Structure formats: C-alpha cells, structure tokens
C-alpha cells in the first residue's frame, strides 16, 4: 500500500477530530483523518445523541403513561399505551446513522481523506494504520491527537454479561425489570432516569454523600425530588463491591453489606482518556495526570503534535472538543489563535435539567470574591406554569463591586436551551444591568434570567 503524506493528520473522528478536519479542509489544508470505528466518535455514536434520543422516548412514554393513569390535571385521557422498545432503539439508531452519514459527507465536501482503522504512532511524524486492506503508513507535518475517552471500569465489576457501560445501555434489547446504576453522575442519572420512565425499577448507588456531587445541593434538590417521584432508590455514601448471581453487592454508608437484585448493572463511574495501547507512550509526551498536557494553543510537548478533546482533560464535553478542534485547524493553517474562552456551559439532561456556566456561589466565594446572588424561581414564571415546569430556578452570581457576572446556573424543565444566552452573557462580560436591561420575550422561561439579575440588584418584579 502506498504511503500517504499530508500536512495534517487527525487521529480520531469524534466531535474534536472531525470538526478539526472539516475546518482544516475548508482552509485548504491537505488533511487526513483516521478513525477506528465510525465517524462521529463517542458523542454521535454512543454518547450525547443516542442518550438524548433515549431520554426523549422515555419522556414521551412517561407522559402517555401518566395520561393513561389519569394523573394529569390537563383533562387528557389515553385509553391504551404500549412500548415497542425494539422500535425505540431502531429509531435512535436511525438518527445516529443519519448524523454519521452527514459527518462523512461534510468531511468529503471539505476534501478530507478518511482512513478507517486504528492508528499507531511510529514516531512524532509517522503513524501506521491497520486497515482492512493492509498496513497504511501516514506521514504528516502536523498531527492532532483526538482519541477521546472510554468508560472507567470498576475492578470488582468488570464489564461483561449483565455488567454494562453506557454504550451497552444505549442498545439494550429490552427494558430491564431491575436496573442498578453504579455512579450518580450525569451519565448514570440521565440513563437511570430514562429507564425508570420506561418502566425499570432503578437503584442508584453513589459513593459520595449525594448525587451529582459537582453541583451544589440547591441545584440538585429538584432532581432528587423527581427521582423520588419516579420511584428511583438513591443509595448514597455506598460502595459497589462486586456481583453475585443476579445481585449487586454493596457496602452501605454505615459499613453494612447489602444485596441489590438487578438484571443489569450499569457502571457509570467516569470516563478515562484513551492514551494507551496505540503507541502514544512511545513518543513520550508530557502528561497532566492521566491526560495529555497541552498549552493555550493545544500544543503538546512535542513540536507539531497537538491534542484536543477528552484526551486533554476536563470538562470532557463535546462542545469543548469542537471549539478546540476548530482552533487547532486554524493554527495549522497559519492563523494566530489561542484558547481564550471564558465560558463552557455544562448541561445535565436529567429531569429536570441542570445548566451551569462559570462559578457557583460557593466557588466564587472560595475564589475570594465578594458576590451578589440573585435567584428567581420558575414557580413565579408564567410560561413554566403553562408547561407544568414550576420546579427549579435561575441563579445569577456577580461581583458585588461592579456587578460583572461570574456564573449562571439553572435547574428546570427544558433549561438546556438557556445555556446559549448564559454562555453568551459570560463570554461578552455582561453585568447584571446588561441582563436586566435586555428585553426577554414573554411568556418564556428565559424571563427568569433578567428577573434573577434584577433580584441580585434588589428589585425583581415578579417576586
Ligand atoms: P470521542 O468522541 O471519544 O472520539 C474519539 C474517537 O477517536 C472515537 O471515535 C474513537 O474510535 C477514535 N479513536 C480512538 N483511538 C483511536 C486510534 N488509535 N486510531 C483511530 N481512531 C481512534 N458531552 C456533551 O457535551 N453533551 C452531552 O450531552 C453528552 N452526553 C454524553 C452521554 C454519554 C452516554 C457519554 C458516554 C458521553 C457524553 N458526552 C456528552 C461526552 C462527549 O461524548 C465527549 O465529551 C465527546 O465525545 C469528546 O469528543 P472527542 O472528540 O474528544 O472524543
């Protein structure tokens, strides 16, 4: 097989890698992308997109089930309801396929060459790829490492059989009667909530003393309330110890051994960067813990080698990977770019949703800031009432001195869509008066944002 030489080689076609390759192609950089699986990576194939499809299907099913049970004040009744889970999964797979083909088309349109197979470093300028038709050698002036992340395994609960990761949880053949979720972070809770709505009896085991420990208790309280309402059992301060027959063995907070009967055990204790098994060790890059160390231009310690996305650290989010990918492509094309982002919003697609950007009140105080905090509850928002979404709030954190906004958080039904204006406010350096002075359309949930800013200024209108 003839060797390939190119200006840019991207390893991994997740959101970081494929965005980098498309942007480089647009800038006429001669680009090759290598992908071991299908283009789209974790996010498109087994992450963001399929999980949100499953969550949507579960929400719709739960809604109909509620109507059928007569548990709605809306006066809607449903005579019969059913779930064809094979059809649900096929619908989800259809969306994934459409997007996968779309990304392949965009790469083609940008004149990016796709090589399918696992890349392995030979040296800092050369990679070999085991393809279906033989070994392909690729030499490149610049290499971008975008190999992403993989689920972390718990040693006493190795993946296999009924012990599954999020990947398998997105393609089950049927809804498990009893599901144990080990790890109460956002992935475990998103999937655990979806299965609870689809009819599973769900138990969440979390080692810390509360779920979603990276968020403050004020933000997570509505989620705990809804999980309780769904019948999800939360066991906090507990450690998973192993599996025996059809049970998960745990040690509870008070040191007792307990069995949790489960047909499937979903382990979602975190994700680890993909940095081993493909020759990265041999080129001996500086590391930052488990992650590849990068500077503000996503350069690694080796000249001509960049790294982007989950392999470079937290927050392990698709939109961060994409922004880094776009930036690196422009740097390789000769532009002067550096990472100067202020805001990367994080969303939990739980029920209700959480969106957080910038500093929480506790984080701002810990950083030594004197702050003003404004909180506006959705219980006082007309649109939230008309959508039965009164649980939750918008909270704004600003400097007490000049009212510069440091952080914005919200919890509530559908608040993921508010992430755009929250991130924009931080990125543009908005002050409380800027948000309070921006006319927000009525009736929308977004009105909670200027109201929270007004509250911080001491004169909210609707509370
Ligand atoms: P990845 O998407 O992991 O892509 C890396 C690619 O590299 C993979 O396709 C892999 O096959 C390939 N690869 C690895 N090694 C090699 C090699 N040696 N040769 C060739 N190819 C290789 N993020 C959000 O922002 N929002 C969400 O709602 C969200 N939901 C999620 C839900 C779940 C269930 C999971 C698991 C993740 C979710 N994430 C979400 C996280 C998101 O998927 C990741 O942050 C994102 O995919 C990271 O992109 P990446 O390009 O760094 O790596």
PDB file of C-alpha atoms in Angstrom, residues 75-330:
ATOM      1  CA  UNK A  75     -58.053  16.661  31.317  1.00  0.00           C
ATOM      2  CA  UNK A  76     -56.297  14.387  28.845  1.00  0.00           C
ATOM      3  CA  UNK A  77     -57.043  10.681  28.899  1.00  0.00           C
ATOM      4  CA  UNK A  78     -55.425   7.833  26.996  1.00  0.00           C
ATOM      5  CA  UNK A  79     -57.216   4.521  26.638  1.00  0.00           C
ATOM      6  CA  UNK A  80     -54.173   2.367  25.957  1.00  0.00           C
ATOM      7  CA  UNK A  81     -50.449   2.744  25.859  1.00  0.00           C
ATOM      8  CA  UNK A  82     -47.610   0.423  24.969  1.00  0.00           C
ATOM      9  CA  UNK A  83     -43.892   0.376  24.261  1.00  0.00           C
ATOM     10  CA  UNK A  84     -42.151  -1.412  21.411  1.00  0.00           C
ATOM     11  CA  UNK A  85     -38.596  -0.998  22.686  1.00  0.00           C
ATOM     12  CA  UNK A  86     -37.054  -2.630  19.595  1.00  0.00           C
ATOM     13  CA  UNK A  87     -38.699   0.128  17.553  1.00  0.00           C
ATOM     14  CA  UNK A  88     -37.445   2.786  20.020  1.00  0.00           C
ATOM     15  CA  UNK A  89     -33.850   1.566  19.647  1.00  0.00           C
ATOM     16  CA  UNK A  90     -34.237   1.320  15.849  1.00  0.00           C
ATOM     17  CA  UNK A  91     -35.482   4.958  15.768  1.00  0.00           C
ATOM     18  CA  UNK A  92     -32.472   6.032  17.869  1.00  0.00           C
ATOM     19  CA  UNK A  93     -30.113   4.079  15.574  1.00  0.00           C
ATOM     20  CA  UNK A  94     -31.685   5.784  12.561  1.00  0.00           C
ATOM     21  CA  UNK A  95     -30.812   9.221  13.966  1.00  0.00           C
ATOM     22  CA  UNK A  96     -27.253   8.087  14.700  1.00  0.00           C
ATOM     23  CA  UNK A  97     -26.882   6.714  11.151  1.00  0.00           C
ATOM     24  CA  UNK A  98     -28.215   9.899   9.585  1.00  0.00           C
ATOM     25  CA  UNK A  99     -25.752  12.029  11.543  1.00  0.00           C
ATOM     26  CA  UNK A 100     -22.905   9.574  10.891  1.00  0.00           C
ATOM     27  CA  UNK A 101     -23.544   9.815   7.135  1.00  0.00           C
ATOM     28  CA  UNK A 102     -23.849  13.582   7.478  1.00  0.00           C
ATOM     29  CA  UNK A 103     -20.415  13.897   9.116  1.00  0.00           C
ATOM     30  CA  UNK A 104     -18.846  11.602   6.487  1.00  0.00           C
ATOM     31  CA  UNK A 105     -20.416  13.823   3.791  1.00  0.00           C
ATOM     32  CA  UNK A 106     -19.091  17.005   5.406  1.00  0.00           C
ATOM     33  CA  UNK A 107     -15.568  15.542   5.599  1.00  0.00           C
ATOM     34  CA  UNK A 108     -15.777  14.573   1.941  1.00  0.00           C
ATOM     35  CA  UNK A 109     -17.051  18.026   0.974  1.00  0.00           C
ATOM     36  CA  UNK A 110     -14.035  19.550   2.768  1.00  0.00           C
ATOM     37  CA  UNK A 111     -11.728  17.206   0.770  1.00  0.00           C
ATOM     38  CA  UNK A 112     -10.613  15.344   3.869  1.00  0.00           C
ATOM     39  CA  UNK A 113      -9.350  11.816   3.261  1.00  0.00           C
ATOM     40  CA  UNK A 114     -10.842   9.298   5.732  1.00  0.00           C
ATOM     41  CA  UNK A 115      -8.754   6.239   6.627  1.00  0.00           C
ATOM     42  CA  UNK A 116     -10.594   3.573   8.594  1.00  0.00           C
ATOM     43  CA  UNK A 117      -8.568   1.626  11.154  1.00  0.00           C
ATOM     44  CA  UNK A 118      -6.688   2.019  14.432  1.00  0.00           C
ATOM     45  CA  UNK A 119      -3.749   4.420  14.236  1.00  0.00           C
ATOM     46  CA  UNK A 120      -0.479   3.681  15.989  1.00  0.00           C
ATOM     47  CA  UNK A 121       2.388   6.120  16.418  1.00  0.00           C
ATOM     48  CA  UNK A 122       5.727   5.088  14.901  1.00  0.00           C
ATOM     49  CA  UNK A 123       7.296   8.440  15.715  1.00  0.00           C
ATOM     50  CA  UNK A 124       6.159  12.046  16.154  1.00  0.00           C
ATOM     51  CA  UNK A 125       5.609  12.468  12.401  1.00  0.00           C
ATOM     52  CA  UNK A 126       4.540   8.976  11.344  1.00  0.00           C
ATOM     53  CA  UNK A 127       1.557   6.807  12.097  1.00  0.00           C
ATOM     54  CA  UNK A 128       0.640   3.315  10.908  1.00  0.00           C
ATOM     55  CA  UNK A 129      -2.936   2.219  10.476  1.00  0.00           C
ATOM     56  CA  UNK A 130      -4.138  -1.369  10.365  1.00  0.00           C
ATOM     57  CA  UNK A 131      -6.820  -1.128   7.662  1.00  0.00           C
ATOM     58  CA  UNK A 132      -8.986  -3.859   6.147  1.00  0.00           C
ATOM     59  CA  UNK A 133      -6.730  -3.868   3.080  1.00  0.00           C
ATOM     60  CA  UNK A 134      -3.364  -3.792   4.855  1.00  0.00           C
ATOM     61  CA  UNK A 135      -0.984  -1.563   6.753  1.00  0.00           C
ATOM     62  CA  UNK A 136      -1.197   2.110   5.796  1.00  0.00           C
ATOM     63  CA  UNK A 137       1.699   4.402   6.649  1.00  0.00           C
ATOM     64  CA  UNK A 138       0.829   8.097   7.010  1.00  0.00           C
ATOM     65  CA  UNK A 139       3.448  10.820   7.356  1.00  0.00           C
ATOM     66  CA  UNK A 140       2.304  14.270   8.436  1.00  0.00           C
ATOM     67  CA  UNK A 141       3.790  17.662   9.168  1.00  0.00           C
ATOM     68  CA  UNK A 142       1.227  18.124  11.952  1.00  0.00           C
ATOM     69  CA  UNK A 143      -0.636  15.540  13.987  1.00  0.00           C
ATOM     70  CA  UNK A 144      -3.722  16.145  16.126  1.00  0.00           C
ATOM     71  CA  UNK A 145      -4.486  13.593  18.826  1.00  0.00           C
ATOM     72  CA  UNK A 146      -8.271  13.421  19.270  1.00  0.00           C
ATOM     73  CA  UNK A 147      -8.696   9.899  20.579  1.00  0.00           C
ATOM     74  CA  UNK A 148     -11.299  10.837  23.179  1.00  0.00           C
ATOM     75  CA  UNK A 149     -12.274   8.828  26.219  1.00  0.00           C
ATOM     76  CA  UNK A 150     -13.669   5.464  27.298  1.00  0.00           C
ATOM     77  CA  UNK A 151     -15.775   4.313  30.266  1.00  0.00           C
ATOM     78  CA  UNK A 152     -13.899   3.627  33.509  1.00  0.00           C
ATOM     79  CA  UNK A 153     -14.243   0.063  34.783  1.00  0.00           C
ATOM     80  CA  UNK A 154     -14.638  -0.761  38.476  1.00  0.00           C
ATOM     81  CA  UNK A 155     -12.128  -3.577  39.203  1.00  0.00           C
ATOM     82  CA  UNK A 156     -14.675  -5.593  41.182  1.00  0.00           C
ATOM     83  CA  UNK A 157     -17.291  -5.111  38.440  1.00  0.00           C
ATOM     84  CA  UNK A 158     -15.590  -5.842  35.109  1.00  0.00           C
ATOM     85  CA  UNK A 159     -17.709  -5.069  32.055  1.00  0.00           C
ATOM     86  CA  UNK A 160     -19.324  -8.137  30.502  1.00  0.00           C
ATOM     87  CA  UNK A 161     -22.548 -10.116  30.902  1.00  0.00           C
ATOM     88  CA  UNK A 162     -25.006  -8.095  32.929  1.00  0.00           C
ATOM     89  CA  UNK A 163     -22.412  -5.526  33.948  1.00  0.00           C
ATOM     90  CA  UNK A 164     -22.657  -2.860  31.264  1.00  0.00           C
ATOM     91  CA  UNK A 165     -21.316   0.575  30.376  1.00  0.00           C
ATOM     92  CA  UNK A 166     -23.292   3.479  28.916  1.00  0.00           C
ATOM     93  CA  UNK A 167     -22.514   2.110  25.439  1.00  0.00           C
ATOM     94  CA  UNK A 168     -24.473  -1.113  26.006  1.00  0.00           C
ATOM     95  CA  UNK A 169     -27.178   0.731  27.976  1.00  0.00           C
ATOM     96  CA  UNK A 170     -27.985   2.652  24.797  1.00  0.00           C
ATOM     97  CA  UNK A 171     -28.684  -0.514  22.814  1.00  0.00           C
ATOM     98  CA  UNK A 172     -30.400  -2.966  25.156  1.00  0.00           C
ATOM     99  CA  UNK A 173     -32.796  -5.483  23.627  1.00  0.00           C
ATOM    100  CA  UNK A 174     -35.421  -4.900  26.285  1.00  0.00           C
ATOM    101  CA  UNK A 175     -36.124  -2.655  29.241  1.00  0.00           C
ATOM    102  CA  UNK A 176     -34.553  -4.366  32.281  1.00  0.00           C
ATOM    103  CA  UNK A 177     -37.004  -5.074  35.065  1.00  0.00           C
ATOM    104  CA  UNK A 178     -34.393  -4.132  37.709  1.00  0.00           C
ATOM    105  CA  UNK A 179     -31.529  -1.773  36.894  1.00  0.00           C
ATOM    106  CA  UNK A 180     -28.727  -0.899  39.310  1.00  0.00           C
ATOM    107  CA  UNK A 181     -26.734   2.195  38.351  1.00  0.00           C
ATOM    108  CA  UNK A 182     -23.291   2.452  39.945  1.00  0.00           C
ATOM    109  CA  UNK A 183     -22.300   6.136  39.890  1.00  0.00           C
ATOM    110  CA  UNK A 184     -24.679   9.046  40.334  1.00  0.00           C
ATOM    111  CA  UNK A 185     -23.005  11.461  37.912  1.00  0.00           C
ATOM    112  CA  UNK A 186     -24.774  12.954  34.920  1.00  0.00           C
ATOM    113  CA  UNK A 187     -24.422   9.933  32.591  1.00  0.00           C
ATOM    114  CA  UNK A 188     -25.753   7.467  35.178  1.00  0.00           C
ATOM    115  CA  UNK A 189     -28.626   9.740  36.147  1.00  0.00           C
ATOM    116  CA  UNK A 190     -29.618  10.583  32.572  1.00  0.00           C
ATOM    117  CA  UNK A 191     -29.780   6.896  31.649  1.00  0.00           C
ATOM    118  CA  UNK A 192     -31.181   5.771  35.017  1.00  0.00           C
ATOM    119  CA  UNK A 193     -33.998   8.328  34.755  1.00  0.00           C
ATOM    120  CA  UNK A 194     -34.787   7.270  31.183  1.00  0.00           C
ATOM    121  CA  UNK A 195     -35.038   3.591  32.175  1.00  0.00           C
ATOM    122  CA  UNK A 196     -37.133   4.442  35.253  1.00  0.00           C
ATOM    123  CA  UNK A 197     -39.575   6.238  32.929  1.00  0.00           C
ATOM    124  CA  UNK A 198     -39.576   3.247  30.584  1.00  0.00           C
ATOM    125  CA  UNK A 199     -40.593   1.012  33.492  1.00  0.00           C
ATOM    126  CA  UNK A 200     -37.382  -0.260  35.142  1.00  0.00           C
ATOM    127  CA  UNK A 201     -37.087  -0.484  38.878  1.00  0.00           C
ATOM    128  CA  UNK A 202     -33.938   1.653  39.289  1.00  0.00           C
ATOM    129  CA  UNK A 203     -31.467   1.888  42.186  1.00  0.00           C
ATOM    130  CA  UNK A 204     -28.604   4.384  42.006  1.00  0.00           C
ATOM    131  CA  UNK A 205     -25.512   3.696  44.133  1.00  0.00           C
ATOM    132  CA  UNK A 206     -23.274   6.714  44.697  1.00  0.00           C
ATOM    133  CA  UNK A 207     -20.062   6.713  46.759  1.00  0.00           C
ATOM    134  CA  UNK A 208     -20.324  10.400  47.734  1.00  0.00           C
ATOM    135  CA  UNK A 209     -22.969  11.601  50.150  1.00  0.00           C
ATOM    136  CA  UNK A 210     -25.202  12.940  47.362  1.00  0.00           C
ATOM    137  CA  UNK A 211     -25.870  12.543  43.657  1.00  0.00           C
ATOM    138  CA  UNK A 212     -24.302  14.921  41.109  1.00  0.00           C
ATOM    139  CA  UNK A 213     -21.698  15.916  43.717  1.00  0.00           C
ATOM    140  CA  UNK A 214     -20.098  18.504  41.424  1.00  0.00           C
ATOM    141  CA  UNK A 215     -23.228  20.671  41.748  1.00  0.00           C
ATOM    142  CA  UNK A 216     -24.486  22.309  44.943  1.00  0.00           C
ATOM    143  CA  UNK A 217     -27.423  20.854  46.823  1.00  0.00           C
ATOM    144  CA  UNK A 218     -29.729  23.777  45.893  1.00  0.00           C
ATOM    145  CA  UNK A 219     -29.319  22.839  42.212  1.00  0.00           C
ATOM    146  CA  UNK A 220     -29.771  19.104  42.653  1.00  0.00           C
ATOM    147  CA  UNK A 221     -32.745  19.236  45.045  1.00  0.00           C
ATOM    148  CA  UNK A 222     -35.419  19.288  42.263  1.00  0.00           C
ATOM    149  CA  UNK A 223     -33.745  16.279  40.642  1.00  0.00           C
ATOM    150  CA  UNK A 224     -33.778  14.277  43.861  1.00  0.00           C
ATOM    151  CA  UNK A 225     -37.470  15.158  44.251  1.00  0.00           C
ATOM    152  CA  UNK A 226     -38.303  13.936  40.726  1.00  0.00           C
ATOM    153  CA  UNK A 227     -36.222  10.757  41.136  1.00  0.00           C
ATOM    154  CA  UNK A 228     -38.134  10.029  44.333  1.00  0.00           C
ATOM    155  CA  UNK A 229     -41.374  10.634  42.440  1.00  0.00           C
ATOM    156  CA  UNK A 230     -40.304   8.120  39.797  1.00  0.00           C
ATOM    157  CA  UNK A 231     -39.569   5.552  42.492  1.00  0.00           C
ATOM    158  CA  UNK A 232     -35.796   5.600  41.888  1.00  0.00           C
ATOM    159  CA  UNK A 233     -33.973   4.457  45.022  1.00  0.00           C
ATOM    160  CA  UNK A 234     -30.886   6.547  45.817  1.00  0.00           C
ATOM    161  CA  UNK A 235     -28.230   4.860  47.957  1.00  0.00           C
ATOM    162  CA  UNK A 236     -25.538   7.427  48.748  1.00  0.00           C
ATOM    163  CA  UNK A 237     -22.277   7.019  50.641  1.00  0.00           C
ATOM    164  CA  UNK A 238     -22.203   3.400  49.425  1.00  0.00           C
ATOM    165  CA  UNK A 239     -19.581   1.419  47.519  1.00  0.00           C
ATOM    166  CA  UNK A 240     -20.170  -1.297  44.929  1.00  0.00           C
ATOM    167  CA  UNK A 241     -18.209  -4.400  45.986  1.00  0.00           C
ATOM    168  CA  UNK A 242     -18.978  -6.979  43.289  1.00  0.00           C
ATOM    169  CA  UNK A 243     -21.652  -9.110  41.665  1.00  0.00           C
ATOM    170  CA  UNK A 244     -23.130 -12.374  42.861  1.00  0.00           C
ATOM    171  CA  UNK A 245     -25.736 -14.126  40.723  1.00  0.00           C
ATOM    172  CA  UNK A 246     -28.353 -11.556  39.867  1.00  0.00           C
ATOM    173  CA  UNK A 247     -27.347  -9.126  42.607  1.00  0.00           C
ATOM    174  CA  UNK A 248     -25.003  -6.222  43.048  1.00  0.00           C
ATOM    175  CA  UNK A 249     -23.133  -6.372  46.335  1.00  0.00           C
ATOM    176  CA  UNK A 250     -22.626  -3.057  48.081  1.00  0.00           C
ATOM    177  CA  UNK A 251     -21.229  -1.706  51.313  1.00  0.00           C
ATOM    178  CA  UNK A 252     -23.563   0.925  52.716  1.00  0.00           C
ATOM    179  CA  UNK A 253     -22.534   4.200  54.359  1.00  0.00           C
ATOM    180  CA  UNK A 254     -22.723   2.573  57.805  1.00  0.00           C
ATOM    181  CA  UNK A 255     -20.461  -0.311  56.752  1.00  0.00           C
ATOM    182  CA  UNK A 256     -23.160  -2.967  56.199  1.00  0.00           C
ATOM    183  CA  UNK A 257     -23.126  -5.407  53.288  1.00  0.00           C
ATOM    184  CA  UNK A 258     -26.259  -5.336  51.149  1.00  0.00           C
ATOM    185  CA  UNK A 259     -27.529  -7.086  48.013  1.00  0.00           C
ATOM    186  CA  UNK A 260     -29.363  -5.178  45.315  1.00  0.00           C
ATOM    187  CA  UNK A 261     -31.201  -7.502  42.945  1.00  0.00           C
ATOM    188  CA  UNK A 262     -30.530  -6.380  39.379  1.00  0.00           C
ATOM    189  CA  UNK A 263     -30.997  -7.708  35.850  1.00  0.00           C
ATOM    190  CA  UNK A 264     -28.491  -5.176  34.548  1.00  0.00           C
ATOM    191  CA  UNK A 265     -25.774  -3.285  36.404  1.00  0.00           C
ATOM    192  CA  UNK A 266     -24.879  -0.063  34.651  1.00  0.00           C
ATOM    193  CA  UNK A 267     -21.461   1.226  35.706  1.00  0.00           C
ATOM    194  CA  UNK A 268     -21.045   4.969  35.123  1.00  0.00           C
ATOM    195  CA  UNK A 269     -18.213   5.993  37.426  1.00  0.00           C
ATOM    196  CA  UNK A 270     -16.468   8.251  34.951  1.00  0.00           C
ATOM    197  CA  UNK A 271     -14.508   8.272  31.727  1.00  0.00           C
ATOM    198  CA  UNK A 272     -10.770   7.959  31.109  1.00  0.00           C
ATOM    199  CA  UNK A 273      -8.723   9.413  28.255  1.00  0.00           C
ATOM    200  CA  UNK A 274      -7.674   6.982  25.507  1.00  0.00           C
ATOM    201  CA  UNK A 275      -3.907   7.344  25.865  1.00  0.00           C
ATOM    202  CA  UNK A 276      -2.664   3.764  25.938  1.00  0.00           C
ATOM    203  CA  UNK A 277      -2.410   0.827  23.571  1.00  0.00           C
ATOM    204  CA  UNK A 278      -1.682   2.790  20.388  1.00  0.00           C
ATOM    205  CA  UNK A 279       1.931   3.892  20.717  1.00  0.00           C
ATOM    206  CA  UNK A 280       1.344   7.219  22.475  1.00  0.00           C
ATOM    207  CA  UNK A 281       3.543   6.053  25.368  1.00  0.00           C
ATOM    208  CA  UNK A 282       6.430   5.585  22.956  1.00  0.00           C
ATOM    209  CA  UNK A 283       6.504   9.193  21.792  1.00  0.00           C
ATOM    210  CA  UNK A 284       6.699  10.153  25.463  1.00  0.00           C
ATOM    211  CA  UNK A 285       4.574  13.306  25.642  1.00  0.00           C
ATOM    212  CA  UNK A 286       4.327  15.292  28.886  1.00  0.00           C
ATOM    213  CA  UNK A 287       1.181  14.271  30.709  1.00  0.00           C
ATOM    214  CA  UNK A 288      -1.114  16.128  33.097  1.00  0.00           C
ATOM    215  CA  UNK A 289      -2.173  13.243  35.330  1.00  0.00           C
ATOM    216  CA  UNK A 290      -3.979  10.805  33.028  1.00  0.00           C
ATOM    217  CA  UNK A 291      -4.436  13.460  30.333  1.00  0.00           C
ATOM    218  CA  UNK A 292      -2.161  14.751  27.570  1.00  0.00           C
ATOM    219  CA  UNK A 293      -0.692  18.076  28.686  1.00  0.00           C
ATOM    220  CA  UNK A 294      -1.487  20.980  26.340  1.00  0.00           C
ATOM    221  CA  UNK A 295      -0.881  24.723  26.279  1.00  0.00           C
ATOM    222  CA  UNK A 296      -3.253  27.521  25.265  1.00  0.00           C
ATOM    223  CA  UNK A 297      -2.831  26.566  21.597  1.00  0.00           C
ATOM    224  CA  UNK A 298      -3.481  22.855  22.311  1.00  0.00           C
ATOM    225  CA  UNK A 299       0.195  22.119  21.592  1.00  0.00           C
ATOM    226  CA  UNK A 300       1.680  19.087  23.338  1.00  0.00           C
ATOM    227  CA  UNK A 301       5.296  18.866  24.490  1.00  0.00           C
ATOM    228  CA  UNK A 302       6.297  17.585  21.035  1.00  0.00           C
ATOM    229  CA  UNK A 303       6.628  20.051  18.175  1.00  0.00           C
ATOM    230  CA  UNK A 304       3.944  19.587  15.505  1.00  0.00           C
ATOM    231  CA  UNK A 305       1.743  17.394  17.747  1.00  0.00           C
ATOM    232  CA  UNK A 306      -1.482  18.904  19.092  1.00  0.00           C
ATOM    233  CA  UNK A 307      -4.137  17.298  21.287  1.00  0.00           C
ATOM    234  CA  UNK A 308      -7.818  18.195  21.668  1.00  0.00           C
ATOM    235  CA  UNK A 309     -10.997  16.990  23.349  1.00  0.00           C
ATOM    236  CA  UNK A 310     -11.492  14.455  26.126  1.00  0.00           C
ATOM    237  CA  UNK A 311      -7.899  13.208  25.878  1.00  0.00           C
ATOM    238  CA  UNK A 312      -6.764  16.618  27.192  1.00  0.00           C
ATOM    239  CA  UNK A 313      -8.895  16.819  30.338  1.00  0.00           C
ATOM    240  CA  UNK A 314     -11.982  18.320  31.900  1.00  0.00           C
ATOM    241  CA  UNK A 315     -14.574  19.366  31.115  1.00  0.00           C
ATOM    242  CA  UNK A 316     -14.999  16.289  28.930  1.00  0.00           C
ATOM    243  CA  UNK A 317     -17.716  17.784  26.758  1.00  0.00           C
ATOM    244  CA  UNK A 318     -18.359  17.650  23.033  1.00  0.00           C
ATOM    245  CA  UNK A 319     -18.604  21.419  22.545  1.00  0.00           C
ATOM    246  CA  UNK A 320     -15.211  21.975  24.211  1.00  0.00           C
ATOM    247  CA  UNK A 321     -13.666  19.350  21.910  1.00  0.00           C
ATOM    248  CA  UNK A 322     -15.252  21.033  18.861  1.00  0.00           C
ATOM    249  CA  UNK A 323     -14.035  24.511  19.832  1.00  0.00           C
ATOM    250  CA  UNK A 324     -10.502  23.187  20.359  1.00  0.00           C
ATOM    251  CA  UNK A 325     -10.654  21.321  17.031  1.00  0.00           C
ATOM    252  CA  UNK A 326     -11.683  24.421  15.121  1.00  0.00           C
ATOM    253  CA  UNK A 327      -8.938  26.465  16.784  1.00  0.00           C
ATOM    254  CA  UNK A 328      -6.174  23.949  16.065  1.00  0.00           C
ATOM    255  CA  UNK A 329      -7.177  23.686  12.393  1.00  0.00           C
ATOM    256  CA  UNK A 330      -6.826  27.457  12.092  1.00  0.00           C
TER     257      UNK A 330
END
